[in-house]
Short mmCIF file of C-alpha atoms in Angstrom, two decimals:
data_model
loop_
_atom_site.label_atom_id
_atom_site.label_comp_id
_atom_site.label_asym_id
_atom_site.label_seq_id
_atom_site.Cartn_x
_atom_site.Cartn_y
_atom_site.Cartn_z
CA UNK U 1 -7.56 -8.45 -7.02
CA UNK U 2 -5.02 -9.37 -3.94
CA UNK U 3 -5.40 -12.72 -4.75
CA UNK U 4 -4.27 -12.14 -8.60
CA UNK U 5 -0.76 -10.38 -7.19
CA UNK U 6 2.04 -12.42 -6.39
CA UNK U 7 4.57 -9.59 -4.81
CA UNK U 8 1.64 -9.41 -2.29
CA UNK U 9 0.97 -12.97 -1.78
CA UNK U 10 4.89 -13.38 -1.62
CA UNK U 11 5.12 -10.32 1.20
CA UNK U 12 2.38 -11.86 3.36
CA UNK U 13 0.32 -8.77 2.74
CA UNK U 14 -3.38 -9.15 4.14
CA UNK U 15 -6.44 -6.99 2.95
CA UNK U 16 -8.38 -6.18 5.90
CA UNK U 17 -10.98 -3.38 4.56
CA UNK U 18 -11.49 -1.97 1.44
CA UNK U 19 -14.47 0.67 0.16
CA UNK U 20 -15.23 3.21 -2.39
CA UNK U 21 -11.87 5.23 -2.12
CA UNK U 22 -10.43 3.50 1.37
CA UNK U 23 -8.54 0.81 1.62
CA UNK U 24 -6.51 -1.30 4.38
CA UNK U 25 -3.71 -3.63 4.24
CA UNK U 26 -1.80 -5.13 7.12
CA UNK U 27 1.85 -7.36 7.14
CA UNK U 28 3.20 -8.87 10.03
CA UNK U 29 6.46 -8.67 9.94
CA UNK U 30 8.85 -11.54 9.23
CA UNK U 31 12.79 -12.65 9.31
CA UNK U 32 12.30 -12.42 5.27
CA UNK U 33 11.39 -8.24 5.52
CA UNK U 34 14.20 -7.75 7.43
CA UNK U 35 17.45 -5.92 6.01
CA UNK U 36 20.82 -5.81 7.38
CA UNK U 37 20.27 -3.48 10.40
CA UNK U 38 18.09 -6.27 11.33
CA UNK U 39 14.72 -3.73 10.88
CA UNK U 40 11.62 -3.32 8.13
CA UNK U 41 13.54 -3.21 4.94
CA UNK U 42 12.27 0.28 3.19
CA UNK U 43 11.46 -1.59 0.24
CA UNK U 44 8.95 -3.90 1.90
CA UNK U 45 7.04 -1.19 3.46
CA UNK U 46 7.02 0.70 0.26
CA UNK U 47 5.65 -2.37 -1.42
CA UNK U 48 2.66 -2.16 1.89
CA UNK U 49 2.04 1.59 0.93
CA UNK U 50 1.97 0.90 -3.22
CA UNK U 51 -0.10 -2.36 -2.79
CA UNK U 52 -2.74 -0.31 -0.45
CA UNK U 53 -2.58 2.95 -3.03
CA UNK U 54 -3.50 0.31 -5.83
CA UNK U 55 -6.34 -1.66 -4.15
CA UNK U 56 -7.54 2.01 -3.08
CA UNK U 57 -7.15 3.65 -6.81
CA UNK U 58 -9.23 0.31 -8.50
CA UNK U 59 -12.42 0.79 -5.78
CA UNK U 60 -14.16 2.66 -8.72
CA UNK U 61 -13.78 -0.75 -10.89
CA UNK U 62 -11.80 1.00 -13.55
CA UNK U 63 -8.14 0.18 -14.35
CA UNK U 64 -5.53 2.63 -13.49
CA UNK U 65 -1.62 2.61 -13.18
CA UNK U 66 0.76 4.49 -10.74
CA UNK U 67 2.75 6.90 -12.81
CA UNK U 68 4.02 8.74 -9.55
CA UNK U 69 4.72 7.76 -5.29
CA UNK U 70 6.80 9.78 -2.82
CA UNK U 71 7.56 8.15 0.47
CA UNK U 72 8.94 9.27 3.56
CA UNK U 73 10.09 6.94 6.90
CA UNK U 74 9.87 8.44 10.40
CA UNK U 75 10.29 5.43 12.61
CA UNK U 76 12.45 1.82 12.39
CA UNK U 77 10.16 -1.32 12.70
CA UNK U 78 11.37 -4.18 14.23
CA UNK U 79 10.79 -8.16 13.74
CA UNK U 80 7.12 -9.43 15.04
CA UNK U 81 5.53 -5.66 14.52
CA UNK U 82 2.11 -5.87 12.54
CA UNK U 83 2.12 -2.63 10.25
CA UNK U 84 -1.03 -1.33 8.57
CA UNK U 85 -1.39 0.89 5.65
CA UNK U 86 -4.28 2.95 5.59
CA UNK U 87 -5.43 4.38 1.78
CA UNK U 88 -7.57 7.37 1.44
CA UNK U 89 -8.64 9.20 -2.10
CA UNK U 90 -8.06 12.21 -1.71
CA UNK U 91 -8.32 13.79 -5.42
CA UNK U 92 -10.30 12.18 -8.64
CA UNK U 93 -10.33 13.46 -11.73
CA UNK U 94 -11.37 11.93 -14.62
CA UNK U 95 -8.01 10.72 -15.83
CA UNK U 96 -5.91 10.93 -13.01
CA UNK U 97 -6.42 10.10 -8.80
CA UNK U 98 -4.20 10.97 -5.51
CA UNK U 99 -4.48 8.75 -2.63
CA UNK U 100 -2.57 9.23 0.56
CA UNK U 101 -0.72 6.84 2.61
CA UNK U 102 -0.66 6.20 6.21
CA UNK U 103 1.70 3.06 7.68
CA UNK U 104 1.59 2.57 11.37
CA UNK U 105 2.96 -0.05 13.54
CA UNK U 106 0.87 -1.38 16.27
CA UNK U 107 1.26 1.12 18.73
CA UNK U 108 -0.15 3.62 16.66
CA UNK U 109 3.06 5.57 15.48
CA UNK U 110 3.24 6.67 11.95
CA UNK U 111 5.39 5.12 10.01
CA UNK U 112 5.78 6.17 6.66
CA UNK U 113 3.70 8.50 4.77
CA UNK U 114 2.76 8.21 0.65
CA UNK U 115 1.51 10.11 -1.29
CA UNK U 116 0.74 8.40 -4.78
CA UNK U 117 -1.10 9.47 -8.56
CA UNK U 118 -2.76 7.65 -10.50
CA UNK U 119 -3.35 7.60 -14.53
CA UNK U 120 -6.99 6.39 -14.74
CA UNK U 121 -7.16 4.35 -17.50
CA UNK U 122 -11.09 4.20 -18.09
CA UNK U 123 -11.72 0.93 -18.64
CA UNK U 124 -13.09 -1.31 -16.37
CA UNK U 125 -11.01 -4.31 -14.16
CA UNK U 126 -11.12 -7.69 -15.71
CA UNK U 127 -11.47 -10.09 -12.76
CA UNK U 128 -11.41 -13.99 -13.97
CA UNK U 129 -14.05 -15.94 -13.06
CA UNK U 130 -14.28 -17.64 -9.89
#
């Protein structure tokens, strides 16, 4: 599936893990995620949080779309810091799914925290061949 998205592929976004209802995406970050205060554009580490909360939501092999994401920021990150979003399902109902967020830098300290739903579409991902 990473492979198939460009934003990702664009961002530098990395899948390092991914299970039934987890998964975990890193970015190192770059001159190109950086915004005028010379720090983590907002945007790109939303984009870390909703590319994790998708990968997480499609473990089940059934197609789904984000209908709703809140995101809060506690701490700047700076050029060179490796952040990693962390996915967990925490709610799955037949049509719809929650998964929270978790975006740390490096040294551990939370960055941002989502919280995103899901409409579960029922049918099933349609990977191309390889």
């Amino acid at each position: 599936m990473a492979s198939l998205d460009a934003h990702m592929q664009h961002l530098g976004i990395e899948v390092v893990s991914v299970a039934l209802g987890r998964a975990v995406l890193s970015l190192k970050v770059a001159e190109k995620h950086l915004n005028f205060n010379r720090t983590c554009h907002g945007g790109v580490i939303f984009s870390l949080a909703d590319a994790a909360f998708g990968m997480c939501s499609s473990t089940h092999g059934v197609g789904g779309a984000g209908i709703a994401a809140n995101i809060t920021y506690q701490v700047a990150v700076q050029l060179g810091e490796t952040l990693t979003a962390t996915a967990v399902e925490v709610s799955r109902q037949r049509r719809f799914g929650v998964v929270q967020i978790e975006v740390r830098r490096d040294d551990g300290k939370l960055v941002s925290s989502f919280l995103g739903t899901s409409y579960i579409s029922g049918k099933p991902i349609a990977l191309p061949e390889a």
